[in-house]
PDB file of C-alpha atoms in Angstrom:
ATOM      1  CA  UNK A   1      22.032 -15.020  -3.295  1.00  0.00           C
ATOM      2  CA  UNK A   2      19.910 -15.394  -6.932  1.00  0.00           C
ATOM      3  CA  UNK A   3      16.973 -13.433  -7.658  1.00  0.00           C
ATOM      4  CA  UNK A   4      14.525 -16.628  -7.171  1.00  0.00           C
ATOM      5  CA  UNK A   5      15.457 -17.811  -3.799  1.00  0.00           C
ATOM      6  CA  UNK A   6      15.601 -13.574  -2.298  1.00  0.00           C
ATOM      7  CA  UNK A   7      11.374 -13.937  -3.907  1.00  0.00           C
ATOM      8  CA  UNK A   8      11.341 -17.255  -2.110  1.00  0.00           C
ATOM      9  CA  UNK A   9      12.459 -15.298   1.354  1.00  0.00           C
ATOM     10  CA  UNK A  10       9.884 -12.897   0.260  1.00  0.00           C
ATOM     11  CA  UNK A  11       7.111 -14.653   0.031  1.00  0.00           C
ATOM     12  CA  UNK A  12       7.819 -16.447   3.504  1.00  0.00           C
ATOM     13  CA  UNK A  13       7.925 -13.178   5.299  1.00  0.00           C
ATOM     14  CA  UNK A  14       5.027 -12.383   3.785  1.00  0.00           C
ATOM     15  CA  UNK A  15       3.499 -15.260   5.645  1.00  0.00           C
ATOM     16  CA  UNK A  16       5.172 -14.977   8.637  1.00  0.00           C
ATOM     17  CA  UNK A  17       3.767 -11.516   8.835  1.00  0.00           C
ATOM     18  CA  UNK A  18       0.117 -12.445   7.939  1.00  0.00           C
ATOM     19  CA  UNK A  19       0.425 -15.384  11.084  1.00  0.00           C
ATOM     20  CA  UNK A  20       1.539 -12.759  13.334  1.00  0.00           C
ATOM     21  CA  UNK A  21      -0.669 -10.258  12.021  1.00  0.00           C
ATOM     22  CA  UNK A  22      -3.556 -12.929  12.769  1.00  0.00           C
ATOM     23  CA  UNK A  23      -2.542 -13.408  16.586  1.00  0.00           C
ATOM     24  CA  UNK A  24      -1.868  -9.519  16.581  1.00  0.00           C
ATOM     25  CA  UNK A  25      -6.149  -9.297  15.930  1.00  0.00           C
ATOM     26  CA  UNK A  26      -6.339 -12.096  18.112  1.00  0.00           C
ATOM     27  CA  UNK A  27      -4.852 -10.965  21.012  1.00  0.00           C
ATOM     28  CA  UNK A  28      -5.047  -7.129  21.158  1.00  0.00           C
ATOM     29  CA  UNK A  29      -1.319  -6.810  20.513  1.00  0.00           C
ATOM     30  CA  UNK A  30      -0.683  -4.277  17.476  1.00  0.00           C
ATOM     31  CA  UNK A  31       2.913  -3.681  18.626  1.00  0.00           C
ATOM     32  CA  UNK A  32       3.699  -7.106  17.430  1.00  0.00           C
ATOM     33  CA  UNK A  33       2.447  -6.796  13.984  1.00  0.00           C
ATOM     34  CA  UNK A  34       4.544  -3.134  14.072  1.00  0.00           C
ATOM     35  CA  UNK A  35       7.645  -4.128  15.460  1.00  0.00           C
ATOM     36  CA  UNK A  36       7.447  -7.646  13.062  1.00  0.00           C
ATOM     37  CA  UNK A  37       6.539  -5.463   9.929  1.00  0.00           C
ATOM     38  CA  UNK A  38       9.629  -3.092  10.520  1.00  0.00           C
ATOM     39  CA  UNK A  39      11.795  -6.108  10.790  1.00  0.00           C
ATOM     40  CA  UNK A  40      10.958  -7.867   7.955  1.00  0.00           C
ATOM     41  CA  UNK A  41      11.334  -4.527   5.770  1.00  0.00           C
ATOM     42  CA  UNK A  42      14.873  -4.108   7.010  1.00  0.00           C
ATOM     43  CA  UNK A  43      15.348  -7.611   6.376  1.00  0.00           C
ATOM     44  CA  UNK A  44      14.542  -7.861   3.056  1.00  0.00           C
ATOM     45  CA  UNK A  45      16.292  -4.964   2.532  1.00  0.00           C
ATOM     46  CA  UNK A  46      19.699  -6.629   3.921  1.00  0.00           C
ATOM     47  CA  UNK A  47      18.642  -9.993   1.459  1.00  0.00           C
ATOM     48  CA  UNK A  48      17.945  -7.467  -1.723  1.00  0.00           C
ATOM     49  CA  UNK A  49      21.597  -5.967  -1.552  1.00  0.00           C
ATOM     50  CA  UNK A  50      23.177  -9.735  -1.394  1.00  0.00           C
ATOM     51  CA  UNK A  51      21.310 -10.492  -4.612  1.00  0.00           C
ATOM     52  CA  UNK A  52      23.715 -10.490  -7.323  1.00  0.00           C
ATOM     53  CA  UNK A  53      21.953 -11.709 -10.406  1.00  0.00           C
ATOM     54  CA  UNK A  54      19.713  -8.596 -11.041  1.00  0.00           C
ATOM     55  CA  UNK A  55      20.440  -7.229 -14.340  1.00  0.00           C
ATOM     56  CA  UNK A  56      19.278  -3.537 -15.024  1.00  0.00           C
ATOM     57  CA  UNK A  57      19.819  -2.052 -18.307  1.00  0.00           C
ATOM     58  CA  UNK A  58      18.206   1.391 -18.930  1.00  0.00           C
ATOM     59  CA  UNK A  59      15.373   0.611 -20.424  1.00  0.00           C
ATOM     60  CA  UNK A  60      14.589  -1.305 -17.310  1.00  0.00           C
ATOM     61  CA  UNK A  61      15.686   1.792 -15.104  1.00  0.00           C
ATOM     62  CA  UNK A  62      13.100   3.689 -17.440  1.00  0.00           C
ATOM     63  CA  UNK A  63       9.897   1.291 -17.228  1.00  0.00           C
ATOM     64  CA  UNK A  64      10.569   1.245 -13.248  1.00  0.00           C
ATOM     65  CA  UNK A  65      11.232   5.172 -13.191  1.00  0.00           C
ATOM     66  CA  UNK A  66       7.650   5.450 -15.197  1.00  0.00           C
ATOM     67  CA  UNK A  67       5.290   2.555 -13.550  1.00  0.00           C
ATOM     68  CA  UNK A  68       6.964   4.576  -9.936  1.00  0.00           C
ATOM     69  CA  UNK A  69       6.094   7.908 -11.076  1.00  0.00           C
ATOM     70  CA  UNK A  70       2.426   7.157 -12.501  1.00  0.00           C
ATOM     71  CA  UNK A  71       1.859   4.917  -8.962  1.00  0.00           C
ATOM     72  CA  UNK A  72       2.184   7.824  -7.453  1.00  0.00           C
ATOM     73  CA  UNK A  73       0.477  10.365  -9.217  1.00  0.00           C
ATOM     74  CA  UNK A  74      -2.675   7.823  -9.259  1.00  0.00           C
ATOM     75  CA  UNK A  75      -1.909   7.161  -5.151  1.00  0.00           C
ATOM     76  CA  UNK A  76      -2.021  10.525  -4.500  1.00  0.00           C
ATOM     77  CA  UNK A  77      -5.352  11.493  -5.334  1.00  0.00           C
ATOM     78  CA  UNK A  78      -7.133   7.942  -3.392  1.00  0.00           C
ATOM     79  CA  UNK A  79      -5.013   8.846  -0.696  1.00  0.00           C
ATOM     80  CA  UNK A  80      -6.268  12.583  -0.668  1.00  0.00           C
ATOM     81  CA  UNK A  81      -9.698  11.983  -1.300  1.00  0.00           C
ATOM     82  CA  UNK A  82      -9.931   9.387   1.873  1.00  0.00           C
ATOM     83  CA  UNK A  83      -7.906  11.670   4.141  1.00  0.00           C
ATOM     84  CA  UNK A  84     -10.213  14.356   3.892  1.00  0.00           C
ATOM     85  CA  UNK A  85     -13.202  12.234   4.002  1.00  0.00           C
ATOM     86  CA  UNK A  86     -11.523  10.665   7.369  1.00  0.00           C
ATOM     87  CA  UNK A  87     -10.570  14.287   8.595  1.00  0.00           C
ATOM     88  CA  UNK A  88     -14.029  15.691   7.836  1.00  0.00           C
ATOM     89  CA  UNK A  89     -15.792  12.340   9.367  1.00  0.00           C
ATOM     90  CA  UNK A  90     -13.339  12.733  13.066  1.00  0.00           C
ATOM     91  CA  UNK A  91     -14.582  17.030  12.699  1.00  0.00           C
ATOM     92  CA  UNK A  92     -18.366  15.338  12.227  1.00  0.00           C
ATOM     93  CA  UNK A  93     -19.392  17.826  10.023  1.00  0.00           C
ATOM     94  CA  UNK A  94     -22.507  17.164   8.531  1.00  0.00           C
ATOM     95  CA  UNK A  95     -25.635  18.616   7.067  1.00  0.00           C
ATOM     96  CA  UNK A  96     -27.308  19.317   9.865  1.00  0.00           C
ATOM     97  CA  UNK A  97     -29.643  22.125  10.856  1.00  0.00           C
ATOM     98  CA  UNK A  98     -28.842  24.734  13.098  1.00  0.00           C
ATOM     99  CA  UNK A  99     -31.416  23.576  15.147  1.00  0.00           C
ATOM    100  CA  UNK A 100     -29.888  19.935  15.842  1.00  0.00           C
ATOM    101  CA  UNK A 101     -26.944  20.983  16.937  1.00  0.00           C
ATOM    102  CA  UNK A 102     -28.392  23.139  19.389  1.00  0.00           C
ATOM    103  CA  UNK A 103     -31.088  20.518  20.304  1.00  0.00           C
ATOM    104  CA  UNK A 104     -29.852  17.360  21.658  1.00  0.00           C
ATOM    105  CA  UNK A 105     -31.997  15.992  23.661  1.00  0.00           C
ATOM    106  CA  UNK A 106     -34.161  14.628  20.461  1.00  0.00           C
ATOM    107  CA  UNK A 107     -32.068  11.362  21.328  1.00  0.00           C
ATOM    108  CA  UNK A 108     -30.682  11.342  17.198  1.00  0.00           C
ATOM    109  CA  UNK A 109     -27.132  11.228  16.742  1.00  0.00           C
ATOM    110  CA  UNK A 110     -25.346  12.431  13.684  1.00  0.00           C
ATOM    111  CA  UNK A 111     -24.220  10.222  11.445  1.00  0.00           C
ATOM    112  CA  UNK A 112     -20.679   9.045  11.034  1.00  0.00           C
ATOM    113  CA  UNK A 113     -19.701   9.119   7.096  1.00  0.00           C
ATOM    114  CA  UNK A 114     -16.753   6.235   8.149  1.00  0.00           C
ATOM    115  CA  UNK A 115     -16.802   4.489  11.135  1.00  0.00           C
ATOM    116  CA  UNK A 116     -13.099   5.497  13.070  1.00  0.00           C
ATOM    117  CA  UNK A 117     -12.526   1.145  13.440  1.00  0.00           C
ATOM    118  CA  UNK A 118     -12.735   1.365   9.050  1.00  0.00           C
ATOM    119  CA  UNK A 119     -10.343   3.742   8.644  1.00  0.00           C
ATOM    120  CA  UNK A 120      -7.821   1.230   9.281  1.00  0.00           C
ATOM    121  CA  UNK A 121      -9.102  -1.199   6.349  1.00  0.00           C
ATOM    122  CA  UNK A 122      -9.258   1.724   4.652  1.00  0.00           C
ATOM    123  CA  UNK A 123      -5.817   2.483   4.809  1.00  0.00           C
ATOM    124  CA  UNK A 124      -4.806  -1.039   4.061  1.00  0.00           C
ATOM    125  CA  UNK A 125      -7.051  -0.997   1.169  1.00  0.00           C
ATOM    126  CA  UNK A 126      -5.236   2.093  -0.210  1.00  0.00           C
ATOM    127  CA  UNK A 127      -1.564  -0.009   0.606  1.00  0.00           C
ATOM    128  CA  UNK A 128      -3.129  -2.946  -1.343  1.00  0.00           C
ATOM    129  CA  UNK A 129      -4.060  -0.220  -4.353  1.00  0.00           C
ATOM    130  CA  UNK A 130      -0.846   1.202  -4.472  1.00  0.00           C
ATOM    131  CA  UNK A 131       0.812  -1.961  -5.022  1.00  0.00           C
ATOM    132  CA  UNK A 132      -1.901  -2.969  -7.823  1.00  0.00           C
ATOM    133  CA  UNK A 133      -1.545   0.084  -9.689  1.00  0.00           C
ATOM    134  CA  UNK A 134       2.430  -0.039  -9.722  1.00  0.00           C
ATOM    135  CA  UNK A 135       1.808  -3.572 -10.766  1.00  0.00           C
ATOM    136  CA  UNK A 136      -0.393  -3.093 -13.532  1.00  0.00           C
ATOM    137  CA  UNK A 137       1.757   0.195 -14.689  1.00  0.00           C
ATOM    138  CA  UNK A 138       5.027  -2.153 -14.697  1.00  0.00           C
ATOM    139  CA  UNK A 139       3.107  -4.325 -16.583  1.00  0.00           C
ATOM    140  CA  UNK A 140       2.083  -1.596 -19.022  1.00  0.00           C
ATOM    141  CA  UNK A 141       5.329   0.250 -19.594  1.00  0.00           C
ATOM    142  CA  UNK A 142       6.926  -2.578 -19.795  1.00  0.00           C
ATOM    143  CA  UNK A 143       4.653  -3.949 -22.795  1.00  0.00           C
ATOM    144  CA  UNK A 144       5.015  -0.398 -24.217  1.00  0.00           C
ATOM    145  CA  UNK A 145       8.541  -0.499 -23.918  1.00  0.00           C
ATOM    146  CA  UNK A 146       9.077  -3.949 -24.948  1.00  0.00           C
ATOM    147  CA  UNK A 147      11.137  -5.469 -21.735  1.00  0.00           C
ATOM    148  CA  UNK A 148      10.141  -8.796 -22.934  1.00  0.00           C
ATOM    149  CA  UNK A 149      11.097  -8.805 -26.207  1.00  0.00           C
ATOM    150  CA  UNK A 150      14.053 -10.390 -27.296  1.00  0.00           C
ATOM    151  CA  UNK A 151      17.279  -9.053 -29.423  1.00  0.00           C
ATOM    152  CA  UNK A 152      17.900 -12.722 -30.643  1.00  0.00           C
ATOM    153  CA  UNK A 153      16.775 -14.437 -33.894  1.00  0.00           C
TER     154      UNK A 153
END
């Protein structure tokens, strides 16, 4: 299989899975979307090893070793940062006196800091980040390193 027609595959999975994610929202059916995601990951995976025109040299190895590491040490910290703001929001801590908590019949309810039905968007957000930051660190180390520079005059 070439390189073009295995991002070709790609990109109709990719659609596949947003159609099925669509009638997943639709119809209250989340184990579709699950099951459909898993699939497609394991078959890309299967198309990826039949592709036989990938070159990789080791300044290639390098810029994809680098953009991988920074990705994550960038992730890390989003991904932190909103856990603990989801883990404090499902604890509802807040700033509250001592005498609301022990006072509820004054009809006010504590604020939630995220609403539990965003913490899924949220999530998806932080997928969506990770994949722009590895992007634009590819990008990066592979100006810095010069992967599209040429050897012939």
């Amino acid at each position: 299989m070439k390189k073009n027609l295995f991002y070709l595959c790609t990109g109709v999975i990719a659609v596949v899975l947003l159609a099925i994610f669509w009638y997943s929202v639709e119809n209250f059916t989340p184990l579709y979307i699950t099951i459909a995601f898993v699939i497609s990951v394991v078959l890309l995976y299967l198309a990826y090893r039949r592709v036989d025109d990938f070159v990789e040299d080791e300044r290639l190895a390098r810029i994809t070793e680098k953009a991988a590491m920074r990705t994550l040490q960038v992730f890390w910290v989003c991904f932190c940062a909103f856990s603990i703001l989801a883990v404090t929001n499902l604890l509802d801590v807040s700033r509250f006196s001592r005498a609301f908590w022990l006072n509820h019949t004054s009809g006010v309810v504590a604020p939630e800091i995220v609403p539990l039905r965003m913490i899924g968007y949220f999530q998806l957000a932080l997928l969506c980040l990770m994949i722009f930051l590895y992007v634009g660190f590819r990008l990066y180390y592979a100006r810095k390193y010069g992967e599209w520079e040429t050897d012939e005059e």
